[in-house]
Coordinates of C-alpha atoms and ligand atoms in Angstrom, one line a residue:
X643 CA 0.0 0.0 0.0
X644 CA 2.9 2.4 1.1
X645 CA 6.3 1.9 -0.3
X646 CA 9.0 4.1 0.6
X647 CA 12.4 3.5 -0.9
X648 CA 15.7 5.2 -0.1
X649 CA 14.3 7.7 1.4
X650 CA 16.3 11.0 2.4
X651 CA 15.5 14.1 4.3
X652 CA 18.2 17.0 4.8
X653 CA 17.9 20.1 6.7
X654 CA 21.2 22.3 5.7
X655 CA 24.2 20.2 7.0
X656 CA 21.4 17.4 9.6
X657 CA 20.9 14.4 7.8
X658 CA 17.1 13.8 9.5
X659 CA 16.1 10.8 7.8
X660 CA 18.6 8.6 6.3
X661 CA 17.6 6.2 3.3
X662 CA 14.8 4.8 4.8
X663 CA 13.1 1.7 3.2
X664 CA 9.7 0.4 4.6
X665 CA 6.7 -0.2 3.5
X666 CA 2.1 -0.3 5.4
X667 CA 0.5 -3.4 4.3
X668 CA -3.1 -2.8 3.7
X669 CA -5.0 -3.9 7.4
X670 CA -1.7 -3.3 9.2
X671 CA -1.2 -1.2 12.4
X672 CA 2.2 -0.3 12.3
X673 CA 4.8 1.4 14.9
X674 CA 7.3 4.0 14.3
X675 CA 9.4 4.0 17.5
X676 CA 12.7 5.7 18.4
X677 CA 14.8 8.5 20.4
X678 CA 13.3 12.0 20.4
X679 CA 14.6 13.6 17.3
X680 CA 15.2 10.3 15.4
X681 CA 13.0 11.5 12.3
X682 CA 10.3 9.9 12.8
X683 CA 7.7 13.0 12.6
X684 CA 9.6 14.2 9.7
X685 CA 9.4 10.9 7.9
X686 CA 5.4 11.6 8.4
X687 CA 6.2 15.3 7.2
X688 CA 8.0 13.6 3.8
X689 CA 4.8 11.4 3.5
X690 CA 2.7 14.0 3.4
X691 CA 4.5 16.5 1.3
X692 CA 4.9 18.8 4.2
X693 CA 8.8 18.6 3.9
X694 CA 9.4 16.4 0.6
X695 CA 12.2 14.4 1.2
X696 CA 16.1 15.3 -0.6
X697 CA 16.0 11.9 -2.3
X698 CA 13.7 8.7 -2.6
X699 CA 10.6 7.5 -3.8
X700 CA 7.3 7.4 -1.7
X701 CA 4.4 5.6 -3.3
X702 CA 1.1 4.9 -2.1
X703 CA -1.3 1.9 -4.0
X704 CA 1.9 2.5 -6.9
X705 CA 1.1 6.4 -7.5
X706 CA 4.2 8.1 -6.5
X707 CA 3.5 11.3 -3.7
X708 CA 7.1 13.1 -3.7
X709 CA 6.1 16.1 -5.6
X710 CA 2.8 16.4 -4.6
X711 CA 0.8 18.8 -2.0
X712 CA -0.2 18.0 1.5
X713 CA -4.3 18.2 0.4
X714 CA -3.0 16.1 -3.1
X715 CA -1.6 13.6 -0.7
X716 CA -5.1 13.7 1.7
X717 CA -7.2 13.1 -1.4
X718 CA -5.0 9.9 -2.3
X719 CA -6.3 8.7 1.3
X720 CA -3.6 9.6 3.0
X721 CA -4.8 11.3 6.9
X722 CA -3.1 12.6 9.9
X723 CA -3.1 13.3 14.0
X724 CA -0.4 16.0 14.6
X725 CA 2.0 15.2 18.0
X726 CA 0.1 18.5 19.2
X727 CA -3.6 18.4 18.9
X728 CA -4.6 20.8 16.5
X729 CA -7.9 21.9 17.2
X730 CA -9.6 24.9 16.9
X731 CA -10.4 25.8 20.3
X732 CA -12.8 28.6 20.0
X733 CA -14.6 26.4 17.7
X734 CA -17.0 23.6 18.8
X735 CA -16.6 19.8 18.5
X736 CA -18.5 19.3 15.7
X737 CA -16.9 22.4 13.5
X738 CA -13.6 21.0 14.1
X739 CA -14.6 17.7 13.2
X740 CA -16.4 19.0 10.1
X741 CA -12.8 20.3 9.2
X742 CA -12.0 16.3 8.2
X743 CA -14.8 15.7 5.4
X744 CA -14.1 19.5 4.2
X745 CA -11.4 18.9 3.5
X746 CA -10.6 15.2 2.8
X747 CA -10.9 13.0 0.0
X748 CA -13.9 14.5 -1.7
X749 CA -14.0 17.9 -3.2
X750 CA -16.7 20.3 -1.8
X751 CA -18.7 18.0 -0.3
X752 CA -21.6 20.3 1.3
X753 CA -21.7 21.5 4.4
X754 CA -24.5 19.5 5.7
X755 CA -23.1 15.9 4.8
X756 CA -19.7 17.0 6.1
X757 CA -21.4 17.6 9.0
X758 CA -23.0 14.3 8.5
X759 CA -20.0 12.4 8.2
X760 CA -18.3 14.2 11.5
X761 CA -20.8 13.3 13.7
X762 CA -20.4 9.5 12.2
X763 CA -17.1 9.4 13.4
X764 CA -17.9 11.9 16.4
X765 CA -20.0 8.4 17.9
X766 CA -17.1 6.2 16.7
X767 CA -15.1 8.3 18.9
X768 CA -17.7 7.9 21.8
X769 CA -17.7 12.3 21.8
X770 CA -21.1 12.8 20.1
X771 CA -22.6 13.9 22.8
X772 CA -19.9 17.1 22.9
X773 CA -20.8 17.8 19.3
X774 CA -21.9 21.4 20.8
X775 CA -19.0 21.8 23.5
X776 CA -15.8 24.3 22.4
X777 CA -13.2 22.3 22.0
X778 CA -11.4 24.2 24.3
X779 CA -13.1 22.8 27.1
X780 CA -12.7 19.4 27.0
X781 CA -9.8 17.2 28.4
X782 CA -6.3 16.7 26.5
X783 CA -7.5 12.6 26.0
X784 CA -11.0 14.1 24.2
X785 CA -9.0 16.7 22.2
X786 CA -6.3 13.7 20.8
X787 CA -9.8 11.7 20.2
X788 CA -11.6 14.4 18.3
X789 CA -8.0 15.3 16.5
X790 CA -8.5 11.5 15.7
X791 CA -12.4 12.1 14.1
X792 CA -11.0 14.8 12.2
X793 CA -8.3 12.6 10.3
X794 CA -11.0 9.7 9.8
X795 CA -13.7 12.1 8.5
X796 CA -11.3 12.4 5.8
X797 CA -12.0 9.2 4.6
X798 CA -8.6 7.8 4.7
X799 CA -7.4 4.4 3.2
X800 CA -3.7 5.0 5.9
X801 CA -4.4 7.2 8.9
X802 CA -0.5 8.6 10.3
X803 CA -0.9 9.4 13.8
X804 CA 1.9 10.8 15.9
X805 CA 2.1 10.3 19.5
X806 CA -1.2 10.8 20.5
X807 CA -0.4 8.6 23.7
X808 CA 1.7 11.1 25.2
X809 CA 0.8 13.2 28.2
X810 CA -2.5 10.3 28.9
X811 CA -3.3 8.1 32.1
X812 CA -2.4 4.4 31.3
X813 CA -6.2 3.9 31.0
X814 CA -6.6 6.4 28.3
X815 CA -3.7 5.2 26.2
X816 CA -5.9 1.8 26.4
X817 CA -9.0 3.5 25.1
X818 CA -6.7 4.9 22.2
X819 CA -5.2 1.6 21.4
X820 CA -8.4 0.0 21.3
X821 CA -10.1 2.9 19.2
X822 CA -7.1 2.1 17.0
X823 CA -8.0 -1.7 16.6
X824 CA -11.3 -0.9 15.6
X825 CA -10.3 2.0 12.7
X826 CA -7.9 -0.9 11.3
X827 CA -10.8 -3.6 12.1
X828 CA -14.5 -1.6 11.8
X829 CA -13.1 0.8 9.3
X830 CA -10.5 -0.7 7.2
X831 CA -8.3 1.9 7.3
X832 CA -4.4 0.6 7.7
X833 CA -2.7 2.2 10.8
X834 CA 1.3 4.0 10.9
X835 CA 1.8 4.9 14.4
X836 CA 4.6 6.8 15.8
X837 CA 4.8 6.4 20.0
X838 CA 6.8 6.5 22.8
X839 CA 4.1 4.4 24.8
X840 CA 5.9 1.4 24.4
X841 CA 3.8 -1.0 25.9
X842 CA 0.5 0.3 24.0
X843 CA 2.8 0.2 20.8
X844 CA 3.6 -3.5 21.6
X845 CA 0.6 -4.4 22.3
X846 CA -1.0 -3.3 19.4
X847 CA 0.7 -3.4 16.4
X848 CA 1.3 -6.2 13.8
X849 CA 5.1 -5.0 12.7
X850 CA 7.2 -2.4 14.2
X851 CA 9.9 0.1 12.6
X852 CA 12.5 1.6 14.4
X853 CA 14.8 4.5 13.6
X854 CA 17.5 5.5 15.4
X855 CA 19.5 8.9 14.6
X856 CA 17.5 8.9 10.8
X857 CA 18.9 5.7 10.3
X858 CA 16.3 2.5 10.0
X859 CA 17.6 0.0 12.8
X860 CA 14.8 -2.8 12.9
X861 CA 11.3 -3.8 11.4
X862 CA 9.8 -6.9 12.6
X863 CA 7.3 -8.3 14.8
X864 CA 6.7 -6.4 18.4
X865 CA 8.7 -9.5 19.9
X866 CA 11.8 -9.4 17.2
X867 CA 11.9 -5.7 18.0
X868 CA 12.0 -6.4 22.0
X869 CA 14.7 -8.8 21.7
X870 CA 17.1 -6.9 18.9
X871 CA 19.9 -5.7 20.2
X872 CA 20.5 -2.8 18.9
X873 CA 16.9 -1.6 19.6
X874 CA 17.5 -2.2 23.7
X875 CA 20.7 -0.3 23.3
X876 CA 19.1 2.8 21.5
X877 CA 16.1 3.0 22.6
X878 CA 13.8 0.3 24.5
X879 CA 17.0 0.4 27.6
X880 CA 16.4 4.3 27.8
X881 CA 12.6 4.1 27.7
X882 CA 12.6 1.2 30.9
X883 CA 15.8 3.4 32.5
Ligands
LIG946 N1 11.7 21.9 9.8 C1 12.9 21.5 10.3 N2 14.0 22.3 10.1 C2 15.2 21.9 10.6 N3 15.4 20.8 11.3 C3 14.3 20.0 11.6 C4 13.0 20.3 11.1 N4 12.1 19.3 11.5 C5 12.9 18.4 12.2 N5 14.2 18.8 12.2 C6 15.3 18.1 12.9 O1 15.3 16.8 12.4 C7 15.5 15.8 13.4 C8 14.4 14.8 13.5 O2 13.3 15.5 14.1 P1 11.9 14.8 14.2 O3 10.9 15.8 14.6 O4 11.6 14.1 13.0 O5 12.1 13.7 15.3 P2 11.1 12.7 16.1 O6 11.7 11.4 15.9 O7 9.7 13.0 15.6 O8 11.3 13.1 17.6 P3 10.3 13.3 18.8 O9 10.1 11.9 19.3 O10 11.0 14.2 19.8 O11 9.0 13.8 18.3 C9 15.8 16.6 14.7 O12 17.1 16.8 14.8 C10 15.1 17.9 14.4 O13 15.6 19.0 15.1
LIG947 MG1 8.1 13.7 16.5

């Protein structure tokens, strides 16, 4: 579904990712783990042609995105959840989570069935009934869940979401990964999840990727990750330190 291949992104002299090769499987949930400033946000950033990447290919169902626009890139079904939740506080629930069908995959879709479509995924969310509420007002755990309606109302085939555990009680980062499960399961839509939640990362996904200093260091199952080497050293040591 995604393929990226050699992948490259430089900022002046900081090599941020460093030919990168991995690809999403459609129906996966994937992790992106790693030490804070590994690249793995900017590898979502290449993805989305927020930053194109220096050098490499990116393609999604065999349509190359390098060269193309963030909102080209969202109407190839390609979503994301930002590491800081982007809502528009002064705004209510349901406006911001209109913002996702606006301005997905379908071109001027009218306002009523954008509406239509937020509150669908509003309920999948379990916040319908704070459709009216500014989102402002609600807790950090509802505003990563309604950031999360707003990239699903997109209608997304591959829904990026970056660290939407961090700063939640262990019991919300359970709600998330089980929301998760069912947008892979209920919705269909394949899953790339960067965290530093380890265990709800474990737990959760079907393959992990780790990067380490730009450089891809592992991909395997949860457990082959656990037990490489060079993945305790990096990062997993650090995380249980
Ligand atoms: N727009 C930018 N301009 C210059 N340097 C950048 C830019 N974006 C990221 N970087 C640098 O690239 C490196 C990778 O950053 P990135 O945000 O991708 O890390 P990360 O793995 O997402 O880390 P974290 O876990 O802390 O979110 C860092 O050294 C960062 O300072
Ligand atoms: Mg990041």
């Amino acid at each position: 579904m995604l393929t990226a291949t050699g992948v490259t992104k430089r900022f002046g002299g900081l090599t941020a990712v460093d030919d990168v090769d991995f690809t999403v499987g459609e129906g996966e949930i994937v992790g992106l783990i790693g030490p804070n400033g590994a690249g793995k946000t900017t590898l979502f950033n290449a993805i989305t042609g927020v930053h194109p990447p220096s050098e490499g290919s990116i393609t999604f169902d065999g349509e190359e995105l390098v060269g193309k626009k963030p909102h080209e890139v969202a109407r190839q079904g390609i979503s994301r959840t930002f590491q800081t939740a982007r809502t528009f506080n002064e705004l209510t629930v349901l406006e911001n989570a209109t913002v996702g069908p606006m301005f997905g995959r379908t071109d001027s879709l009218p306002r009523e069935e954008a509406e239509e479509r937020a509150r669908t995924f509003l309920e999948f969310v379990d916040l319908e009934d704070k459709e009216d509420e500014l989102a402002g007002s609600l807790t950090l755990a509802e505003r990563k869940f309604l950031e999360l309606a707003k990239g699903l109302g997109a209608d997304p085939n591959l829904i990026l979401v970056d660290e939407i555990g961090s700063g939640l009680t262990p019991a919300e980062v359970n709600m998330i990964s089980e929301t998760l499960i069912r947008v892979r399961d209920e919705l269909g839509i394949s899953v790339l999840w960067i965290e530093h939640v380890v265990d709800a990362i474990m737990g959760t996904t079907d393959r992990i990727i780790v990067l380490n200093q730009g450089k891809k260091i592992a991909d395997g199952t949860p457990t082959e990750v656990q037990q490489n080497s060079e993945v305790v050293e990096a990062y997993l040591g650090e995380v249980e330190a």
